[in-house]
Amino acid sequence: MNRLDGKVALISGAARGIGAETARLMIEAGAKVAIGDVLDERGRETVRGLGDAAIYLHLDVTSADDWNAAVAAALGRFGGLDILVNNAGMFLGKGLEEASLDEWHRLVAVNLTGVVLGTKSALPALRDRGKDSAHGSAIVNLASVAGLVGSQLDPLYSLTKGGVTLFTKSTALEFARKGYRIRVNSIHPGVIQTDMGEQTFAARARNSGSNDVESARRIALNTHPIGRLGTPNDIAKGIVFLASDDAGFMTGAGLVVDGGLTAQ
Ligand code: NAD
């Protein structure tokens, strides 16, 4: 199950967190992985821990040139591209009235333009490899529970993730209509214990006026019926599944991995 033998993946924002754990699991499943990020030192350190099956590439997802260079480097090193994981993202823990226009533009650049550029740049290579593979190539987009239901606290972050949710469905349909053998699916994590997870607790604590991060963490925990917060491993396992041939009949779908948060 969930094997990726002979596959090549490019994962954005994989120097740490969910992306780094996804790279580790993909290599365990038999893939070669190119990791892109703006945190060059952290990214190289992550790759050192992964061995020869991984390379690190500087990739600012807001730059078309960076994306084209990253795809070319992955092709040069590993000879093809089967999987794209649009994982890079940023959080903005501010309400509509508090957020500035500059903050909104930055959020859009990373969370939306980054996904559009990644999909566009990787498309020819994914299309090529999709032709000869049993269930086609795969794109997995990191959306969020915030891309499924409204958010009273982070409306702008939620807007970007809602965009990722529907872009996933639309590209799945566009590629199918054009006969490209590329499956596109999204994953929707609940609150995951990563640097970004910590940023959400800090923002909640700040916004409540108490600055009590532990209390914010407890409140977040209580929104997950399963009784714990998520780990990068919980999400990486879902991403590996969506990228693998075991998800061969899935396209335009969203996999919710949220400990029951949106079941309520
Ligand atoms: P993280 O902050 O640990 O990792 C995000 C990575 O993206 C970092 O390595 C960061 O350097 C990179 N990144 C940011 N801007 C970039 C840019 N312009 N170009 C390239 N890389 C860039 O966060 P994470 O929790 O691992 O998040 C991964 C994805 O999962 C994000 O898209 C996030 O929105 C989504 N997500 C996270 C949670 C959560 O609770 N942690 C919940 C739902 C969805």
PDB file of C-alpha atoms and ligand atoms in Angstrom:
ATOM      1  CA  MET A   1       0.000   0.000   0.000  1.00  0.00           C
ATOM      2  CA  ASN A   2       0.965   3.609  -0.652  1.00  0.00           C
ATOM      3  CA  ARG A   3       4.217   2.727  -2.422  1.00  0.00           C
ATOM      4  CA  LEU A   4       5.953   5.361  -4.550  1.00  0.00           C
ATOM      5  CA  ASP A   5       8.723   3.232  -6.062  1.00  0.00           C
ATOM      6  CA  GLY A   6      10.377   4.942  -9.027  1.00  0.00           C
ATOM      7  CA  LYS A   7       8.425   8.175  -8.510  1.00  0.00           C
ATOM      8  CA  VAL A   8       9.934  11.652  -8.282  1.00  0.00           C
ATOM      9  CA  ALA A   9       8.316  14.350  -6.129  1.00  0.00           C
ATOM     10  CA  LEU A  10       8.794  18.093  -5.754  1.00  0.00           C
ATOM     11  CA  ILE A  11       7.550  19.488  -2.418  1.00  0.00           C
ATOM     12  CA  SER A  12       7.412  23.222  -1.742  1.00  0.00           C
ATOM     13  CA  GLY A  13       8.016  24.578   1.757  1.00  0.00           C
ATOM     14  CA  ALA A  14       9.537  21.299   2.892  1.00  0.00           C
ATOM     15  CA  ALA A  15      12.471  22.548   4.972  1.00  0.00           C
ATOM     16  CA  ARG A  16      10.399  21.807   8.079  1.00  0.00           C
ATOM     17  CA  GLY A  17       6.951  20.838   9.332  1.00  0.00           C
ATOM     18  CA  ILE A  18       4.436  18.875   7.255  1.00  0.00           C
ATOM     19  CA  GLY A  19       6.533  19.199   4.075  1.00  0.00           C
ATOM     20  CA  ALA A  20       9.699  17.783   5.674  1.00  0.00           C
ATOM     21  CA  GLU A  21       7.784  14.838   7.156  1.00  0.00           C
ATOM     22  CA  THR A  22       6.148  14.223   3.762  1.00  0.00           C
ATOM     23  CA  ALA A  23       9.600  14.115   2.135  1.00  0.00           C
ATOM     24  CA  ARG A  24      10.733  11.556   4.726  1.00  0.00           C
ATOM     25  CA  LEU A  25       7.685   9.305   4.229  1.00  0.00           C
ATOM     26  CA  MET A  26       7.872   9.576   0.433  1.00  0.00           C
ATOM     27  CA  ILE A  27      11.488   8.435   0.470  1.00  0.00           C
ATOM     28  CA  GLU A  28      10.550   5.551   2.795  1.00  0.00           C
ATOM     29  CA  ALA A  29       7.887   4.648   0.214  1.00  0.00           C
ATOM     30  CA  GLY A  30      10.528   4.484  -2.549  1.00  0.00           C
ATOM     31  CA  ALA A  31      10.436   7.994  -4.090  1.00  0.00           C
ATOM     32  CA  LYS A  32      13.141  10.540  -4.881  1.00  0.00           C
ATOM     33  CA  VAL A  33      12.312  13.974  -3.534  1.00  0.00           C
ATOM     34  CA  ALA A  34      13.263  17.564  -4.369  1.00  0.00           C
ATOM     35  CA  ILE A  35      12.644  19.902  -1.458  1.00  0.00           C
ATOM     36  CA  GLY A  36      12.127  23.605  -2.104  1.00  0.00           C
ATOM     37  CA  ASP A  37      11.987  26.362   0.481  1.00  0.00           C
ATOM     38  CA  VAL A  38      13.222  29.849   1.324  1.00  0.00           C
ATOM     39  CA  LEU A  39      14.804  28.583   4.575  1.00  0.00           C
ATOM     40  CA  ASP A  40      17.998  27.424   2.858  1.00  0.00           C
ATOM     41  CA  GLU A  41      19.986  26.390   5.928  1.00  0.00           C
ATOM     42  CA  ARG A  42      17.094  24.455   7.449  1.00  0.00           C
ATOM     43  CA  GLY A  43      16.317  22.866   4.070  1.00  0.00           C
ATOM     44  CA  ARG A  44      19.895  21.656   3.582  1.00  0.00           C
ATOM     45  CA  GLU A  45      19.893  20.250   7.110  1.00  0.00           C
ATOM     46  CA  THR A  46      16.631  18.388   6.371  1.00  0.00           C
ATOM     47  CA  VAL A  47      18.126  16.952   3.179  1.00  0.00           C
ATOM     48  CA  ARG A  48      21.299  15.843   5.011  1.00  0.00           C
ATOM     49  CA  GLY A  49      19.053  13.723   7.220  1.00  0.00           C
ATOM     50  CA  LEU A  50      17.350  12.156   4.200  1.00  0.00           C
ATOM     51  CA  GLY A  51      20.403  10.986   2.210  1.00  0.00           C
ATOM     52  CA  ASP A  52      20.895  10.621  -1.551  1.00  0.00           C
ATOM     53  CA  ALA A  53      17.218  10.312  -2.410  1.00  0.00           C
ATOM     54  CA  ALA A  54      16.696  14.020  -1.631  1.00  0.00           C
ATOM     55  CA  ILE A  55      17.979  17.327  -2.969  1.00  0.00           C
ATOM     56  CA  TYR A  56      17.431  20.828  -1.668  1.00  0.00           C
ATOM     57  CA  LEU A  57      16.524  23.710  -3.991  1.00  0.00           C
ATOM     58  CA  HIS A  58      16.052  27.354  -3.127  1.00  0.00           C
ATOM     59  CA  LEU A  59      12.415  28.002  -4.071  1.00  0.00           C
ATOM     60  CA  ASP A  60      10.416  31.103  -3.279  1.00  0.00           C
ATOM     61  CA  VAL A  61       6.958  29.995  -4.401  1.00  0.00           C
ATOM     62  CA  THR A  62       6.001  33.569  -5.317  1.00  0.00           C
ATOM     63  CA  SER A  63       8.649  33.598  -8.084  1.00  0.00           C
ATOM     64  CA  ALA A  64       7.954  32.053 -11.502  1.00  0.00           C
ATOM     65  CA  ASP A  65      11.719  31.953 -12.199  1.00  0.00           C
ATOM     66  CA  ASP A  66      12.365  30.014  -8.986  1.00  0.00           C
ATOM     67  CA  TRP A  67       9.644  27.499  -9.883  1.00  0.00           C
ATOM     68  CA  ASN A  68      10.984  26.978 -13.413  1.00  0.00           C
ATOM     69  CA  ALA A  69      14.508  26.505 -12.062  1.00  0.00           C
ATOM     70  CA  ALA A  70      13.281  24.064  -9.373  1.00  0.00           C
ATOM     71  CA  VAL A  71      11.386  21.915 -11.877  1.00  0.00           C
ATOM     72  CA  ALA A  72      14.414  21.931 -14.231  1.00  0.00           C
ATOM     73  CA  ALA A  73      16.722  20.924 -11.353  1.00  0.00           C
ATOM     74  CA  ALA A  74      14.430  18.067 -10.288  1.00  0.00           C
ATOM     75  CA  LEU A  75      14.270  16.822 -13.883  1.00  0.00           C
ATOM     76  CA  GLY A  76      18.061  17.185 -14.260  1.00  0.00           C
ATOM     77  CA  ARG A  77      18.792  15.217 -11.111  1.00  0.00           C
ATOM     78  CA  PHE A  78      16.056  12.557 -11.148  1.00  0.00           C
ATOM     79  CA  GLY A  79      14.990  12.404 -14.840  1.00  0.00           C
ATOM     80  CA  GLY A  80      11.281  13.221 -14.491  1.00  0.00           C
ATOM     81  CA  LEU A  81       8.538  14.485 -12.210  1.00  0.00           C
ATOM     82  CA  ASP A  82       5.518  12.445 -11.066  1.00  0.00           C
ATOM     83  CA  ILE A  83       4.305  14.294  -7.973  1.00  0.00           C
ATOM     84  CA  LEU A  84       3.948  17.953  -6.994  1.00  0.00           C
ATOM     85  CA  VAL A  85       3.035  18.857  -3.420  1.00  0.00           C
ATOM     86  CA  ASN A  86       2.028  22.516  -3.113  1.00  0.00           C
ATOM     87  CA  ASN A  87       2.755  22.645   0.605  1.00  0.00           C
ATOM     88  CA  ALA A  88       4.404  26.050   1.223  1.00  0.00           C
ATOM     89  CA  GLY A  89       2.086  28.361   3.057  1.00  0.00           C
ATOM     90  CA  MET A  90       1.878  31.114   5.633  1.00  0.00           C
ATOM     91  CA  PHE A  91      -0.616  32.010   8.344  1.00  0.00           C
ATOM     92  CA  LEU A  92      -2.155  35.371   9.172  1.00  0.00           C
ATOM     93  CA  GLY A  93      -3.866  35.394  12.548  1.00  0.00           C
ATOM     94  CA  LYS A  94      -5.661  38.692  12.118  1.00  0.00           C
ATOM     95  CA  GLY A  95      -9.263  39.735  11.618  1.00  0.00           C
ATOM     96  CA  LEU A  96     -10.408  41.769   8.619  1.00  0.00           C
ATOM     97  CA  GLU A  97     -10.170  45.074  10.497  1.00  0.00           C
ATOM     98  CA  GLU A  98      -6.686  44.411  11.877  1.00  0.00           C
ATOM     99  CA  ALA A  99      -4.989  43.104   8.717  1.00  0.00           C
ATOM    100  CA  SER A 100      -3.253  45.577   6.396  1.00  0.00           C
ATOM    101  CA  LEU A 101      -3.431  45.506   2.610  1.00  0.00           C
ATOM    102  CA  ASP A 102       0.283  44.619   2.466  1.00  0.00           C
ATOM    103  CA  GLU A 103      -0.317  41.614   4.737  1.00  0.00           C
ATOM    104  CA  TRP A 104      -3.157  40.472   2.474  1.00  0.00           C
ATOM    105  CA  HIS A 105      -1.004  40.822  -0.644  1.00  0.00           C
ATOM    106  CA  ARG A 106       1.796  38.775   0.949  1.00  0.00           C
ATOM    107  CA  LEU A 107      -0.679  36.070   2.029  1.00  0.00           C
ATOM    108  CA  VAL A 108      -2.130  35.866  -1.493  1.00  0.00           C
ATOM    109  CA  ALA A 109       1.346  35.745  -3.039  1.00  0.00           C
ATOM    110  CA  VAL A 110       2.416  32.738  -0.953  1.00  0.00           C
ATOM    111  CA  ASN A 111      -0.838  30.804  -0.433  1.00  0.00           C
ATOM    112  CA  LEU A 112      -2.471  31.377  -3.835  1.00  0.00           C
ATOM    113  CA  THR A 113       0.034  32.660  -6.424  1.00  0.00           C
ATOM    114  CA  GLY A 114       2.505  30.065  -5.096  1.00  0.00           C
ATOM    115  CA  VAL A 115       0.050  27.248  -5.858  1.00  0.00           C
ATOM    116  CA  VAL A 116      -0.855  28.629  -9.294  1.00  0.00           C
ATOM    117  CA  LEU A 117       2.798  29.050 -10.306  1.00  0.00           C
ATOM    118  CA  GLY A 118       3.784  25.636  -8.975  1.00  0.00           C
ATOM    119  CA  THR A 119       0.977  23.954 -10.894  1.00  0.00           C
ATOM    120  CA  LYS A 120       1.792  25.864 -14.105  1.00  0.00           C
ATOM    121  CA  SER A 121       5.549  25.218 -13.927  1.00  0.00           C
ATOM    122  CA  ALA A 122       5.290  21.524 -13.105  1.00  0.00           C
ATOM    123  CA  LEU A 123       2.473  20.820 -15.570  1.00  0.00           C
ATOM    124  CA  PRO A 124       4.512  19.859 -18.696  1.00  0.00           C
ATOM    125  CA  ALA A 125       6.729  17.470 -16.724  1.00  0.00           C
ATOM    126  CA  LEU A 126       3.761  15.925 -14.863  1.00  0.00           C
ATOM    127  CA  ARG A 127       1.860  15.519 -18.123  1.00  0.00           C
ATOM    128  CA  ASP A 128       4.824  13.747 -19.699  1.00  0.00           C
ATOM    129  CA  ARG A 129       5.199  11.203 -16.921  1.00  0.00           C
ATOM    130  CA  GLY A 130       1.451  10.788 -16.527  1.00  0.00           C
ATOM    131  CA  LYS A 131       1.165   9.341 -20.036  1.00  0.00           C
ATOM    132  CA  ASP A 132       3.004   6.142 -19.182  1.00  0.00           C
ATOM    133  CA  SER A 133       2.016   5.578 -15.560  1.00  0.00           C
ATOM    134  CA  ALA A 134      -0.792   3.291 -14.417  1.00  0.00           C
ATOM    135  CA  HIS A 135      -2.816   5.973 -12.612  1.00  0.00           C
ATOM    136  CA  GLY A 136      -1.202   9.183 -13.874  1.00  0.00           C
ATOM    137  CA  SER A 137       0.818  11.859 -12.115  1.00  0.00           C
ATOM    138  CA  ALA A 138      -0.417  13.558  -8.954  1.00  0.00           C
ATOM    139  CA  ILE A 139      -0.695  17.013  -7.460  1.00  0.00           C
ATOM    140  CA  VAL A 140      -1.527  17.374  -3.771  1.00  0.00           C
ATOM    141  CA  ASN A 141      -2.439  20.838  -2.523  1.00  0.00           C
ATOM    142  CA  LEU A 142      -2.289  21.791   1.157  1.00  0.00           C
ATOM    143  CA  ALA A 143      -5.586  23.467   1.920  1.00  0.00           C
ATOM    144  CA  SER A 144      -6.938  23.415   5.490  1.00  0.00           C
ATOM    145  CA  VAL A 145     -10.103  23.004   7.507  1.00  0.00           C
ATOM    146  CA  ALA A 146     -10.068  26.788   7.081  1.00  0.00           C
ATOM    147  CA  GLY A 147     -10.663  26.143   3.377  1.00  0.00           C
ATOM    148  CA  LEU A 148     -13.828  24.147   4.104  1.00  0.00           C
ATOM    149  CA  VAL A 149     -15.708  26.120   6.747  1.00  0.00           C
ATOM    150  CA  GLY A 150     -15.712  29.777   7.688  1.00  0.00           C
ATOM    151  CA  SER A 151     -13.323  31.147  10.290  1.00  0.00           C
ATOM    152  CA  GLN A 152     -14.393  33.804  12.794  1.00  0.00           C
ATOM    153  CA  LEU A 153     -10.747  34.547  13.636  1.00  0.00           C
ATOM    154  CA  ASP A 154      -8.708  34.303  10.415  1.00  0.00           C
ATOM    155  CA  PRO A 155     -10.976  35.295   7.503  1.00  0.00           C
ATOM    156  CA  LEU A 156      -8.138  36.195   5.131  1.00  0.00           C
ATOM    157  CA  TYR A 157      -6.182  32.978   5.700  1.00  0.00           C
ATOM    158  CA  SER A 158      -9.486  31.134   5.272  1.00  0.00           C
ATOM    159  CA  LEU A 159     -10.126  32.947   1.978  1.00  0.00           C
ATOM    160  CA  THR A 160      -6.777  31.806   0.573  1.00  0.00           C
ATOM    161  CA  LYS A 161      -7.341  28.196   1.664  1.00  0.00           C
ATOM    162  CA  GLY A 162     -10.885  28.224   0.260  1.00  0.00           C
ATOM    163  CA  GLY A 163      -9.269  29.286  -3.011  1.00  0.00           C
ATOM    164  CA  VAL A 164      -6.884  26.329  -2.861  1.00  0.00           C
ATOM    165  CA  THR A 165      -9.853  23.993  -2.260  1.00  0.00           C
ATOM    166  CA  LEU A 166     -11.677  25.102  -5.412  1.00  0.00           C
ATOM    167  CA  PHE A 167      -8.511  25.523  -7.533  1.00  0.00           C
ATOM    168  CA  THR A 168      -7.879  21.846  -6.768  1.00  0.00           C
ATOM    169  CA  LYS A 169     -11.286  20.839  -8.122  1.00  0.00           C
ATOM    170  CA  SER A 170     -11.048  23.151 -11.143  1.00  0.00           C
ATOM    171  CA  THR A 171      -7.569  22.002 -12.206  1.00  0.00           C
ATOM    172  CA  ALA A 172      -8.630  18.361 -11.717  1.00  0.00           C
ATOM    173  CA  LEU A 173     -11.504  19.010 -14.138  1.00  0.00           C
ATOM    174  CA  GLU A 174      -9.425  21.064 -16.592  1.00  0.00           C
ATOM    175  CA  PHE A 175      -6.693  18.433 -16.819  1.00  0.00           C
ATOM    176  CA  ALA A 176      -9.221  15.601 -17.174  1.00  0.00           C
ATOM    177  CA  ARG A 177     -11.043  17.488 -19.944  1.00  0.00           C
ATOM    178  CA  LYS A 178      -7.753  17.985 -21.791  1.00  0.00           C
ATOM    179  CA  GLY A 179      -6.883  14.313 -21.437  1.00  0.00           C
ATOM    180  CA  TYR A 180      -3.884  14.974 -19.190  1.00  0.00           C
ATOM    181  CA  ARG A 181      -3.361  12.071 -16.843  1.00  0.00           C
ATOM    182  CA  ILE A 182      -2.799  14.184 -13.729  1.00  0.00           C
ATOM    183  CA  ARG A 183      -4.904  13.681 -10.600  1.00  0.00           C
ATOM    184  CA  VAL A 184      -5.294  16.753  -8.391  1.00  0.00           C
ATOM    185  CA  ASN A 185      -6.470  16.478  -4.788  1.00  0.00           C
ATOM    186  CA  SER A 186      -6.310  18.594  -1.656  1.00  0.00           C
ATOM    187  CA  ILE A 187      -5.738  17.745   1.981  1.00  0.00           C
ATOM    188  CA  HIS A 188      -7.406  19.589   4.852  1.00  0.00           C
ATOM    189  CA  PRO A 189      -5.513  19.409   8.140  1.00  0.00           C
ATOM    190  CA  GLY A 190      -6.932  20.418  11.513  1.00  0.00           C
ATOM    191  CA  VAL A 191      -4.503  22.132  13.893  1.00  0.00           C
ATOM    192  CA  ILE A 192      -1.096  20.490  13.482  1.00  0.00           C
ATOM    193  CA  GLN A 193       1.851  20.801  15.846  1.00  0.00           C
ATOM    194  CA  THR A 194       4.343  22.673  13.663  1.00  0.00           C
ATOM    195  CA  ASP A 195       5.817  26.168  13.666  1.00  0.00           C
ATOM    196  CA  MET A 196       2.615  27.315  11.988  1.00  0.00           C
ATOM    197  CA  GLY A 197       0.519  25.567  14.633  1.00  0.00           C
ATOM    198  CA  GLU A 198       2.469  27.526  17.281  1.00  0.00           C
ATOM    199  CA  GLN A 199       1.815  30.745  15.355  1.00  0.00           C
ATOM    200  CA  THR A 200      -1.930  30.096  15.558  1.00  0.00           C
ATOM    201  CA  PHE A 201      -1.779  29.703  19.365  1.00  0.00           C
ATOM    202  CA  ALA A 202       0.333  32.867  19.696  1.00  0.00           C
ATOM    203  CA  ALA A 203      -2.134  34.813  17.517  1.00  0.00           C
ATOM    204  CA  ARG A 204      -5.138  33.561  19.528  1.00  0.00           C
ATOM    205  CA  ALA A 205      -3.425  34.481  22.794  1.00  0.00           C
ATOM    206  CA  ARG A 206      -2.537  37.941  21.480  1.00  0.00           C
ATOM    207  CA  ASN A 207      -6.031  38.571  20.110  1.00  0.00           C
ATOM    208  CA  SER A 208      -7.704  37.518  23.364  1.00  0.00           C
ATOM    209  CA  GLY A 209      -5.610  40.140  25.163  1.00  0.00           C
ATOM    210  CA  SER A 210      -4.343  37.571  27.689  1.00  0.00           C
ATOM    211  CA  ASN A 211      -1.127  36.477  25.928  1.00  0.00           C
ATOM    212  CA  ASP A 212      -1.751  33.069  27.496  1.00  0.00           C
ATOM    213  CA  VAL A 213      -0.436  30.707  24.822  1.00  0.00           C
ATOM    214  CA  GLU A 214      -1.080  27.569  26.924  1.00  0.00           C
ATOM    215  CA  SER A 215      -4.727  28.497  27.313  1.00  0.00           C
ATOM    216  CA  ALA A 216      -4.965  29.088  23.526  1.00  0.00           C
ATOM    217  CA  ARG A 217      -3.441  25.640  22.975  1.00  0.00           C
ATOM    218  CA  ARG A 218      -6.012  24.037  25.332  1.00  0.00           C
ATOM    219  CA  ILE A 219      -8.884  25.802  23.556  1.00  0.00           C
ATOM    220  CA  ALA A 220      -7.583  24.547  20.180  1.00  0.00           C
ATOM    221  CA  LEU A 221      -7.236  21.037  21.577  1.00  0.00           C
ATOM    222  CA  ASN A 222     -10.867  21.113  22.748  1.00  0.00           C
ATOM    223  CA  THR A 223     -12.071  21.768  19.190  1.00  0.00           C
ATOM    224  CA  HIS A 224     -10.680  18.353  18.140  1.00  0.00           C
ATOM    225  CA  PRO A 225     -13.124  15.617  19.259  1.00  0.00           C
ATOM    226  CA  ILE A 226     -10.435  12.978  18.845  1.00  0.00           C
ATOM    227  CA  GLY A 227      -8.729  14.435  21.934  1.00  0.00           C
ATOM    228  CA  ARG A 228      -5.366  15.531  20.566  1.00  0.00           C
ATOM    229  CA  LEU A 229      -3.825  17.937  18.082  1.00  0.00           C
ATOM    230  CA  GLY A 230      -2.448  16.584  14.803  1.00  0.00           C
ATOM    231  CA  THR A 231       1.171  15.771  14.000  1.00  0.00           C
ATOM    232  CA  PRO A 232       3.049  16.311  10.714  1.00  0.00           C
ATOM    233  CA  ASN A 233       3.062  12.508  10.385  1.00  0.00           C
ATOM    234  CA  ASP A 234      -0.773  12.388  10.440  1.00  0.00           C
ATOM    235  CA  ILE A 235      -0.888  14.704   7.436  1.00  0.00           C
ATOM    236  CA  ALA A 236       2.133  13.304   5.582  1.00  0.00           C
ATOM    237  CA  LYS A 237       0.505   9.853   5.560  1.00  0.00           C
ATOM    238  CA  GLY A 238      -2.553  11.344   3.837  1.00  0.00           C
ATOM    239  CA  ILE A 239      -0.391  13.163   1.286  1.00  0.00           C
ATOM    240  CA  VAL A 240       1.557   9.982   0.449  1.00  0.00           C
ATOM    241  CA  PHE A 241      -1.747   8.145  -0.037  1.00  0.00           C
ATOM    242  CA  LEU A 242      -3.121  10.835  -2.383  1.00  0.00           C
ATOM    243  CA  ALA A 243       0.134  10.816  -4.370  1.00  0.00           C
ATOM    244  CA  SER A 244       0.196   7.029  -4.660  1.00  0.00           C
ATOM    245  CA  ASP A 245      -1.584   4.767  -7.146  1.00  0.00           C
ATOM    246  CA  ASP A 246      -3.815   3.597  -4.273  1.00  0.00           C
ATOM    247  CA  ALA A 247      -5.669   6.892  -4.788  1.00  0.00           C
ATOM    248  CA  GLY A 248      -5.880   6.156  -8.535  1.00  0.00           C
ATOM    249  CA  PHE A 249      -9.654   6.817  -8.701  1.00  0.00           C
ATOM    250  CA  MET A 250      -9.433  10.098  -6.760  1.00  0.00           C
ATOM    251  CA  THR A 251      -9.262  13.477  -8.451  1.00  0.00           C
ATOM    252  CA  GLY A 252     -10.791  16.812  -7.495  1.00  0.00           C
ATOM    253  CA  ALA A 253     -11.341  15.484  -3.966  1.00  0.00           C
ATOM    254  CA  GLY A 254     -10.442  16.786  -0.531  1.00  0.00           C
ATOM    255  CA  LEU A 255      -9.093  14.501   2.185  1.00  0.00           C
ATOM    256  CA  VAL A 256     -10.056  15.834   5.613  1.00  0.00           C
ATOM    257  CA  VAL A 257      -7.548  14.894   8.346  1.00  0.00           C
ATOM    258  CA  ASP A 258      -8.740  16.961  11.285  1.00  0.00           C
ATOM    259  CA  GLY A 259      -9.504  14.772  14.299  1.00  0.00           C
ATOM    260  CA  GLY A 260     -13.216  15.400  13.803  1.00  0.00           C
ATOM    261  CA  LEU A 261     -12.996  19.207  13.937  1.00  0.00           C
ATOM    262  CA  THR A 262     -15.291  19.833  10.949  1.00  0.00           C
ATOM    263  CA  ALA A 263     -17.642  16.943  11.788  1.00  0.00           C
ATOM    264  CA  GLN A 264     -19.293  19.119  14.439  1.00  0.00           C
TER     265      GLN A 264
HETATM  266  P1  NAD B   1       5.454  25.503   8.669  1.00  0.00           P
HETATM  267  O1  NAD B   1       5.430  26.961   8.918  1.00  0.00           O
HETATM  268  O2  NAD B   1       6.161  24.609   9.619  1.00  0.00           O
HETATM  269  O3  NAD B   1       6.013  25.189   7.210  1.00  0.00           O
HETATM  270  C1  NAD B   1       5.696  25.988   6.115  1.00  0.00           C
HETATM  271  C2  NAD B   1       6.915  26.017   5.213  1.00  0.00           C
HETATM  272  O4  NAD B   1       6.605  26.860   4.093  1.00  0.00           O
HETATM  273  C3  NAD B   1       8.149  26.620   5.912  1.00  0.00           C
HETATM  274  O5  NAD B   1       9.271  25.783   5.740  1.00  0.00           O
HETATM  275  C4  NAD B   1       8.313  27.964   5.215  1.00  0.00           C
HETATM  276  O6  NAD B   1       9.667  28.418   5.142  1.00  0.00           O
HETATM  277  C5  NAD B   1       7.751  27.650   3.837  1.00  0.00           C
HETATM  278  N1  NAD B   1       7.432  28.861   3.097  1.00  0.00           N
HETATM  279  C6  NAD B   1       6.790  29.974   3.547  1.00  0.00           C
HETATM  280  N2  NAD B   1       6.796  30.908   2.574  1.00  0.00           N
HETATM  281  C7  NAD B   1       7.433  30.373   1.504  1.00  0.00           C
HETATM  282  C8  NAD B   1       7.758  30.842   0.214  1.00  0.00           C
HETATM  283  N3  NAD B   1       7.431  32.082  -0.201  1.00  0.00           N
HETATM  284  N4  NAD B   1       8.405  30.002  -0.636  1.00  0.00           N
HETATM  285  C9  NAD B   1       8.744  28.748  -0.232  1.00  0.00           C
HETATM  286  N5  NAD B   1       8.497  28.263   0.984  1.00  0.00           N
HETATM  287  C10 NAD B   1       7.843  29.065   1.843  1.00  0.00           C
HETATM  288  O7  NAD B   1       3.924  25.082   8.519  1.00  0.00           O
HETATM  289  P2  NAD B   1       3.193  23.663   8.286  1.00  0.00           P
HETATM  290  O8  NAD B   1       2.241  23.519   9.394  1.00  0.00           O
HETATM  291  O9  NAD B   1       4.170  22.593   7.978  1.00  0.00           O
HETATM  292  O10 NAD B   1       2.343  24.046   6.987  1.00  0.00           O
HETATM  293  C11 NAD B   1       2.412  23.384   5.744  1.00  0.00           C
HETATM  294  C12 NAD B   1       1.118  23.632   4.990  1.00  0.00           C
HETATM  295  O11 NAD B   1       0.012  23.088   5.722  1.00  0.00           O
HETATM  296  C13 NAD B   1       0.774  25.115   4.789  1.00  0.00           C
HETATM  297  O12 NAD B   1       0.251  25.316   3.483  1.00  0.00           O
HETATM  298  C14 NAD B   1      -0.295  25.378   5.831  1.00  0.00           C
HETATM  299  O13 NAD B   1      -1.145  26.460   5.489  1.00  0.00           O
HETATM  300  C15 NAD B   1      -1.012  24.051   5.848  1.00  0.00           C
HETATM  301  N6  NAD B   1      -1.772  23.822   7.091  1.00  0.00           N
HETATM  302  C16 NAD B   1      -1.161  23.823   8.297  1.00  0.00           C
HETATM  303  C17 NAD B   1      -1.909  23.626   9.461  1.00  0.00           C
HETATM  304  C18 NAD B   1      -1.303  23.643  10.851  1.00  0.00           C
HETATM  305  O14 NAD B   1      -2.058  23.684  11.829  1.00  0.00           O
HETATM  306  N7  NAD B   1       0.007  23.587  11.009  1.00  0.00           N
HETATM  307  C19 NAD B   1      -3.293  23.434   9.361  1.00  0.00           C
HETATM  308  C20 NAD B   1      -3.884  23.433   8.108  1.00  0.00           C
HETATM  309  C21 NAD B   1      -3.112  23.628   6.972  1.00  0.00           C
END
